[in-house]
Coordinates of C-alpha atoms and ligand atoms in Angstrom, one line a residue:
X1 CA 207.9 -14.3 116.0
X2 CA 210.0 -11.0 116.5
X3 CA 208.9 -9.9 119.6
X4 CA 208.3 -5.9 120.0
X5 CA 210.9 -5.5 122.9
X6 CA 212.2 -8.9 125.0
X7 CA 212.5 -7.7 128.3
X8 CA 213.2 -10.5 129.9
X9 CA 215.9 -11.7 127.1
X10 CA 217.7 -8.1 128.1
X11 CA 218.0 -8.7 131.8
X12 CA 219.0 -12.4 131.1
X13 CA 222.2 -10.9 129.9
X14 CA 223.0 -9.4 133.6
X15 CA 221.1 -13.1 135.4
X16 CA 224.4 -13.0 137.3
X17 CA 225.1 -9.6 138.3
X18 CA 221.3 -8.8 139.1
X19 CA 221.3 -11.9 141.4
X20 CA 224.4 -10.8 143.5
X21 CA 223.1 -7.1 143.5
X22 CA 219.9 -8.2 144.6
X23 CA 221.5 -10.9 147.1
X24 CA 223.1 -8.1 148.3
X25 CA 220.7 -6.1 149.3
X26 CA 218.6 -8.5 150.9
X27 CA 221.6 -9.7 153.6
X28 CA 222.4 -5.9 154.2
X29 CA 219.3 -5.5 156.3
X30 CA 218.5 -2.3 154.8
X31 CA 215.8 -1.5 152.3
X32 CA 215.6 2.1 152.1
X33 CA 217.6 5.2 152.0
X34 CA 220.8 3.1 152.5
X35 CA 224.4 2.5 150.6
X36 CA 223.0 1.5 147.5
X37 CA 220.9 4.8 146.6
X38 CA 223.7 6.9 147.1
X39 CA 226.0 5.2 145.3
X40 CA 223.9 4.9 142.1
X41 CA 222.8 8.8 143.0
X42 CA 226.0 9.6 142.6
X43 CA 227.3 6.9 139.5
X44 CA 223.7 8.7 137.7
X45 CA 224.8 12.1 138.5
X46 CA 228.3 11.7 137.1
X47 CA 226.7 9.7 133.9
X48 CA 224.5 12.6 133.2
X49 CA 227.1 15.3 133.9
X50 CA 225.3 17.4 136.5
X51 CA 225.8 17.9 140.3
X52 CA 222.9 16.0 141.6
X53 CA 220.6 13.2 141.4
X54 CA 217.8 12.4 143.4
X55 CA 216.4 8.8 143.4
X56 CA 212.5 9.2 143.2
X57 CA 209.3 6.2 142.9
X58 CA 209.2 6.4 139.4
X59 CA 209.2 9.0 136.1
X60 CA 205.9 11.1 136.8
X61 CA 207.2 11.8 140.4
X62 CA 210.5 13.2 138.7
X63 CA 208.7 15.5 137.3
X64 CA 205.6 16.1 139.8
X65 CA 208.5 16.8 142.7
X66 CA 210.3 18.9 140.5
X67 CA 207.2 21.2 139.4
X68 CA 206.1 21.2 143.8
X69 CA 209.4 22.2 144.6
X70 CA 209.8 25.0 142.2
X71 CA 206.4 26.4 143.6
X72 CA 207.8 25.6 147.3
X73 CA 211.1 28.0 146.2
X74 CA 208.8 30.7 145.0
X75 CA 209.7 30.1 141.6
X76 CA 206.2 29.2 140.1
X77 CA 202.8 29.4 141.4
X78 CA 199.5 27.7 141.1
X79 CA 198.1 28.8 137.5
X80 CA 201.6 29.4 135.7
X81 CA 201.3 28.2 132.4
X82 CA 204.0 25.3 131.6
X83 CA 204.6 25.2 127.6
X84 CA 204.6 21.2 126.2
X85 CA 204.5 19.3 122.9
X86 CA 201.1 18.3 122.1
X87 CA 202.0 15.0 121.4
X88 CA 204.3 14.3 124.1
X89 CA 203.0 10.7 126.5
X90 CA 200.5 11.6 128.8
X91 CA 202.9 12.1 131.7
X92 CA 204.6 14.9 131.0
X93 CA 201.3 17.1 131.1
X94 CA 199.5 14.6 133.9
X95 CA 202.9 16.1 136.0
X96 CA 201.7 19.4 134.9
X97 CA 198.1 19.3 136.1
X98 CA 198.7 17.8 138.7
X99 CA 201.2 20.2 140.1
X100 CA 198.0 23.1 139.6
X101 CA 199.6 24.6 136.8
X102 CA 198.5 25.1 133.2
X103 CA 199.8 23.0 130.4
X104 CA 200.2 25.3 127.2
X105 CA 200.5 22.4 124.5
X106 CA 203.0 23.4 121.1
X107 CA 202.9 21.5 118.5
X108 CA 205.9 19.8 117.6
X109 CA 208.0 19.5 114.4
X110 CA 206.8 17.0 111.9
X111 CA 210.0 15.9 111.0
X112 CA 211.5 14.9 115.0
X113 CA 208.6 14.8 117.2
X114 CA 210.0 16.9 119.4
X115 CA 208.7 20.8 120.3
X116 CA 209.1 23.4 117.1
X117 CA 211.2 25.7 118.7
X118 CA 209.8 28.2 116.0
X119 CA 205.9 28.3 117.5
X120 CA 207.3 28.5 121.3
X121 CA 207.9 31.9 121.3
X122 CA 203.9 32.6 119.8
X123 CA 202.6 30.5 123.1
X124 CA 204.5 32.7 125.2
X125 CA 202.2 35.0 127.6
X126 CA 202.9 37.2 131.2
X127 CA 201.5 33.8 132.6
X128 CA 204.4 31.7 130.9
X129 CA 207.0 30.5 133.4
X130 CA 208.9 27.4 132.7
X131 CA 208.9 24.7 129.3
X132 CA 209.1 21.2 129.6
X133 CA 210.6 20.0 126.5
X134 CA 210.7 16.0 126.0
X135 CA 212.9 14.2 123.9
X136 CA 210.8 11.6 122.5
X137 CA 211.8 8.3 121.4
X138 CA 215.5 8.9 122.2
X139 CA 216.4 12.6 120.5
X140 CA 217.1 15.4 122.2
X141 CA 214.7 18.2 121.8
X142 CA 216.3 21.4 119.9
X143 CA 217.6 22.4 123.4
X144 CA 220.3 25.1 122.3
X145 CA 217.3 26.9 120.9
X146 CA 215.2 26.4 123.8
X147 CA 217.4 27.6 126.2
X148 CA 218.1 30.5 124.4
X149 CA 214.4 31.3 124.3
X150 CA 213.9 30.7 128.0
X151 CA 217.0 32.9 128.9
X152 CA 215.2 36.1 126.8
X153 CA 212.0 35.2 128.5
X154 CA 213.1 34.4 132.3
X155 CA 211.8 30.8 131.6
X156 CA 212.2 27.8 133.6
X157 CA 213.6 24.9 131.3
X158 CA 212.5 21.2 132.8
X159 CA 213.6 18.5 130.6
X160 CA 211.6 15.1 130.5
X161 CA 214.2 12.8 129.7
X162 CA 212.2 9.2 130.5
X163 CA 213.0 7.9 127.1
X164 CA 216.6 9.7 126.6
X165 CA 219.4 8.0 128.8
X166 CA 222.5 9.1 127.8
X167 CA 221.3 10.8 124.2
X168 CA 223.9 13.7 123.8
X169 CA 224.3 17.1 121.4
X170 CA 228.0 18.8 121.5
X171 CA 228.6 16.4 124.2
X172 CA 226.3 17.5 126.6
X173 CA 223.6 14.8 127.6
X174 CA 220.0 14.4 128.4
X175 CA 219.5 15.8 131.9
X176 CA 222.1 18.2 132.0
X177 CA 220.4 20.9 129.5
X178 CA 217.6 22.4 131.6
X179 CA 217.3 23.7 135.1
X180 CA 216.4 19.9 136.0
X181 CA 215.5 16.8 134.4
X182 CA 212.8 13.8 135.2
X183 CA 214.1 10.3 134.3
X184 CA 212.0 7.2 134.3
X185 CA 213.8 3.7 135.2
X186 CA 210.2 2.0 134.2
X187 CA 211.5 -1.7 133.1
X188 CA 210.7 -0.7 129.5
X189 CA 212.6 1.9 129.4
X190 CA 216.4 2.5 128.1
X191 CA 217.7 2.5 131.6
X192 CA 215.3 0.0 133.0
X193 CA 214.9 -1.3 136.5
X194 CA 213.2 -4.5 137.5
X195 CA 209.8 -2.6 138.8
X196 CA 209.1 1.4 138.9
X197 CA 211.7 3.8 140.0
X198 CA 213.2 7.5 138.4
X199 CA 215.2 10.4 139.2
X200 CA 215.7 14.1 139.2
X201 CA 218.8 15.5 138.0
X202 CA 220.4 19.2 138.7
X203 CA 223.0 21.5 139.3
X204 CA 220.7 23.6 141.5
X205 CA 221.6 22.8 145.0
X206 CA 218.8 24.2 146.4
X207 CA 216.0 22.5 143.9
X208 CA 217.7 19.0 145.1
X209 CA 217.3 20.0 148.4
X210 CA 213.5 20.6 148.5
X211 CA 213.2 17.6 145.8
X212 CA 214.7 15.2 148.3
X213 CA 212.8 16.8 151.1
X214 CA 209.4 16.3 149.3
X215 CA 209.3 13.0 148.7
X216 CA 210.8 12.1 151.7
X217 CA 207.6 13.6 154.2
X218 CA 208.8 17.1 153.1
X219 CA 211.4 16.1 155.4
X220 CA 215.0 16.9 155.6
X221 CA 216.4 15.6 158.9
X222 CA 214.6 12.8 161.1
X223 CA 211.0 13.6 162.3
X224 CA 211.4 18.1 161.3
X225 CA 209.2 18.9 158.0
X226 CA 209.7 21.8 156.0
X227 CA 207.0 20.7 153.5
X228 CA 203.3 19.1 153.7
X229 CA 205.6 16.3 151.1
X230 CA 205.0 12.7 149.7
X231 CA 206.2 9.6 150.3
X232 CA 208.4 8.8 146.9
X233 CA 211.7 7.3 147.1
X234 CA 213.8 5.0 145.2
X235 CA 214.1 2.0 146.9
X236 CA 217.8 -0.2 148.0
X237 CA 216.4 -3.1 145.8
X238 CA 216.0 -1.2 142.5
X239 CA 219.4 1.2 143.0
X240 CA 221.4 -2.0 143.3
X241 CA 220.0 -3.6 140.3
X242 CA 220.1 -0.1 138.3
X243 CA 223.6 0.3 139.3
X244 CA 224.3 -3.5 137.3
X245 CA 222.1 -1.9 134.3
X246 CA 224.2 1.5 134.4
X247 CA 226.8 0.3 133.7
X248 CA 225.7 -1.5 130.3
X249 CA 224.2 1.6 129.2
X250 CA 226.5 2.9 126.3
X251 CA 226.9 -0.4 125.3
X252 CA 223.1 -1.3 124.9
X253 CA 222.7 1.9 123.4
X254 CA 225.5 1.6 120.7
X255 CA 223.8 -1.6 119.6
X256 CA 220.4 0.1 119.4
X257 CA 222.2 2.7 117.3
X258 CA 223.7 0.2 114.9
X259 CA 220.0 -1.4 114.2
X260 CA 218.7 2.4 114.2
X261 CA 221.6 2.3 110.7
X262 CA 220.1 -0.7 109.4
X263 CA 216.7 0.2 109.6
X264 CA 217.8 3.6 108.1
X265 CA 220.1 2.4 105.6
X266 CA 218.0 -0.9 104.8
X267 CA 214.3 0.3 104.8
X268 CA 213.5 1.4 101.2
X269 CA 209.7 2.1 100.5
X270 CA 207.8 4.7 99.4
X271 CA 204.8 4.8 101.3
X272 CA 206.9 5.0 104.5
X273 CA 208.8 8.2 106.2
X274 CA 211.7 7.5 108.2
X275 CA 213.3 9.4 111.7
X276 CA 214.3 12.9 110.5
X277 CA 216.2 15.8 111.3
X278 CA 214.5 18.9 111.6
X279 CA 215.5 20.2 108.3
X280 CA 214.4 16.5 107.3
X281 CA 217.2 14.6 106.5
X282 CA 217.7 11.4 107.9
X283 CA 218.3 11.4 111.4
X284 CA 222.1 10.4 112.1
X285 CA 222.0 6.9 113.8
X286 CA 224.3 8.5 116.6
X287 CA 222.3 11.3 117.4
X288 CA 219.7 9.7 118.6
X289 CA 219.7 6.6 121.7
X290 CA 216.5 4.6 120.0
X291 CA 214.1 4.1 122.7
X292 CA 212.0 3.4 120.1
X293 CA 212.3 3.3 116.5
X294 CA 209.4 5.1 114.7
X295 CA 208.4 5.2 111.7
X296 CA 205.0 7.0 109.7
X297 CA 202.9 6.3 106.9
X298 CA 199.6 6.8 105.8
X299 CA 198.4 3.3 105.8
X300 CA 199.1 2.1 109.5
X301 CA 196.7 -0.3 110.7
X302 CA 197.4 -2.3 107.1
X303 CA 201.2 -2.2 107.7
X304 CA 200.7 -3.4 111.4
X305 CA 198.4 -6.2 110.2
X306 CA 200.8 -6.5 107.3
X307 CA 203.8 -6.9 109.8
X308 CA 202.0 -9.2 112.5
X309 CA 200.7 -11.6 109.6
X310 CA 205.0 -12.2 108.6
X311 CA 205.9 -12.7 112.6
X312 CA 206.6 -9.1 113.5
X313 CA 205.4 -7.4 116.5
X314 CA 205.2 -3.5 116.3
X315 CA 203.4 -1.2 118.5
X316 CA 201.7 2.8 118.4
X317 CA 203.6 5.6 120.4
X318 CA 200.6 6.5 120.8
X319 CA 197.4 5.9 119.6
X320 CA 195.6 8.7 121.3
X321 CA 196.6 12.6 121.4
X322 CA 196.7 14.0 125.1
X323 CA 193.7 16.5 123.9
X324 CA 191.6 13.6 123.2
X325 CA 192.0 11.9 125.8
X326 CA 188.8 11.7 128.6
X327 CA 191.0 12.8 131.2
X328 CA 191.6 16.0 129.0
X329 CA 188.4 16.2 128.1
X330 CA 187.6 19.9 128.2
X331 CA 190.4 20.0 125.2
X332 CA 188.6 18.1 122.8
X333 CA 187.8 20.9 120.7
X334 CA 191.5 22.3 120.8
X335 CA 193.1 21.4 117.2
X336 CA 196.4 20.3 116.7
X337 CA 197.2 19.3 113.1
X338 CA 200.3 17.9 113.3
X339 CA 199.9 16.0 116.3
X340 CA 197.0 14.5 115.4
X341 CA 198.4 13.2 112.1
X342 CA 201.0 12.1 113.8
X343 CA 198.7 10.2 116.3
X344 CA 197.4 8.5 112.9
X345 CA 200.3 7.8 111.1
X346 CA 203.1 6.4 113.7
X347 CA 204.1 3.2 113.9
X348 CA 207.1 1.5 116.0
X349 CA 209.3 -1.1 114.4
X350 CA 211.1 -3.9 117.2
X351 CA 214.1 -1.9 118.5
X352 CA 216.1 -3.3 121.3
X353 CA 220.1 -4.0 122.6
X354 CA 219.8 -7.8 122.1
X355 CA 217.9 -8.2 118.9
X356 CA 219.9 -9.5 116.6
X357 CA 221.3 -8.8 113.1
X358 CA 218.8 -11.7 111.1
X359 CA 215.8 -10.4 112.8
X360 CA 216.5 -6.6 111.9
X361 CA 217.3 -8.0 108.0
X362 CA 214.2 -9.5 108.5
X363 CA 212.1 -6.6 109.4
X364 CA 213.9 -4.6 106.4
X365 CA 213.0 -7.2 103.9
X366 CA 209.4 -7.7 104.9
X367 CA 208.7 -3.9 105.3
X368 CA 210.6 -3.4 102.0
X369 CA 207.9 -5.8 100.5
X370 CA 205.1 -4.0 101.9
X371 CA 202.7 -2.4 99.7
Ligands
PLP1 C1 207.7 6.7 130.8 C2 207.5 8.2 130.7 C3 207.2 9.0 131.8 C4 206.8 8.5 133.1 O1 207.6 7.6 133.7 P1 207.1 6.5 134.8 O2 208.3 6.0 135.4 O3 206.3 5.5 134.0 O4 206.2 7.2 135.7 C5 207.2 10.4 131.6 N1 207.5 10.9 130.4 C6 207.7 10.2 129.3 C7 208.1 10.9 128.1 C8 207.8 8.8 129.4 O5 208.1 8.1 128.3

């Protein structure tokens, strides 16, 4: 059996380390707001290239504090309208509603997944005040463009980078395109901690000021609140074992790019479309830091069945658009084309740093066989 993603295979690798950090930790006497947060703030900051980073509970809060402390700052209000790809995960626009403003959802490029830069400006209205652009699955949204539209328009420009550690463009990485940046450290994830914890990062001193503020009580020095905030923080325990995963980064993700070239170079059928550019060319294994490895074809639920029968586990990022959703459920007449075929066509091949080179040939050959 090739299992979708072996978690507990990929923190095996770092038994030792995670044992000391977590050791550690435990004889220090201090479990929260302590040594080891800062230091990883500081190691995260530096990764991603920006001033700050702000330790949070998990991914949503990243981007929940973020939205609550623009509208704290006077910089949105309750109502603004937030633009979003359609068929980003649920998160991104829960953090939207939540936060009282109004998602505006864009469809995205067929080809990447990510927002077409070419419909944003169309969704634009007085009401429009910042974009949260995702990179999905490990490529960087078409944030050159993005950024330029924002600029014209006086646009906030939030970047949901939960499944983007360390993806670059012109050497700039994931979290250090927009005014701020959400990260998840959800175990799953490409910078995965051993339970729930995320991260903010910024170069706006005054944004990480009223983020750590909010989800610390709203305050900002023992027992004085500025802000009516939240209890969210990113605990001693998961900073010490993230610091031990940090540093592995790169090197996870240059494996994950070399299966990405297998996959790309190996996988030869018809009835299936591989990860594009936008002008649809294949995507360039090092463009991209493979969270997941998605492919789309018309028959799905044969191929999964297909792939499960020979031993291979794959899995749906994901089944069911946002705008169908219950929770959404005053959208459900809201049509989005693209998305939606794209909710019926994806599937996601086993992708992960320690699956090795006869399982990936393996995949190849029985996908190659599929018809
Ligand atoms: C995982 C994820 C989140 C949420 O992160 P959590 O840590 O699970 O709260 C947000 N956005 C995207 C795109 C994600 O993949």
């Amino acid at each position: 059996m090739i299992p979708f993603l072996d978690l507990k295979g990929i923190n095996a690798q770092y038994r030792d380390e995670l044992i000391k950090a977590a050791t550690d930790v435990i004889d220090s006497g201090w479990y929260v707001q302590g040594q080891q947060v800062k230091a990883f703030e500081q190691e995260f900051a530096e990764y991603c290239g920006t001033k700050h980073a702000i330790g949070v509970a998990n991914g949503l809060d990243a981007l929940i504090l973020t939205l609550r402390a623009y509208k704290e700052l006077g910089k949105l209000k309750e109502g603004d309208e937030v633009i979003v790809p359609a068929n980003t995960y649920i998160a991104s626009i829960l953090a939207i509603t939540e936060s009282r403003l109004k998602p505006i959802l864009v469809e995205p490029n067929e080809h990447t997944y990510n927002l077409d830069s070419t419909l944003i400006e169309l969704a634009i209205t007085p009401n429009t005040k910042a974009i949260l652009a995702v990179h999905l699955y490990g490529q960087l949204a078409d944030m050159p463009t993005i950024n330029s539209i924002a600029q014209k328009h006086n646009l906030l420009v939030i970047e949901d980078s939960a499944q983007s550690h360390g993806a670059q463009m012109h050497g700039r990485r994931a979290g250090n395109w927009g005014d701020a940046s959400g990260f998840s450290f959800y175990p799953g994830k490409n910078l995965g901690a051993l339970g729930d914890a995320g991260a903010v990062t910024t170069n706006d001193d005054e944004l990480a000021q009223a983020i750590r503020a909010l989800g610390n009580y709203g305050s900002h020095r023992k027992y004085e609140n500025l802000y009516q905030g939240v209890n969210s923080r990113l605990d001693e325990m998961q900073a010490a074992l993230l610091r031990v995963k940090l540093k592995n980064l790169d090197n996870e993700t240059k494996r994950r790019q070399e299966i990405a070239a297998m996959y790309i170079n190996g996988i030869k059928n018809d009835a299936i479309v591989l990860p594009m550019l936008p002008n649809s060319t294949p995507l360039t294994p090092g463009n991209c830091v493979w969270h997941l490895f998605v492919i789309r074809t018309k028959l799905r639920e044969k191929l999964q069945s297909y792939l499960s029968e020979h031993g291979i586990q794959s899995l749906i990022h994901y089944p069911i658009a946002p705008h169908h959703q219950r929770a959404y459920k005053d959208w459900k007449h809201q049509s989005y084309p693209i998305t939606e075929s794209i909710h019926r066509e994806v599937l996601s091949l086993p992708i992960s740093p320690i699956l090795d080179n006869e399982s990936v040939n393996r995949v190849i050959s029985i996908t190659n066989g599929f018809e």
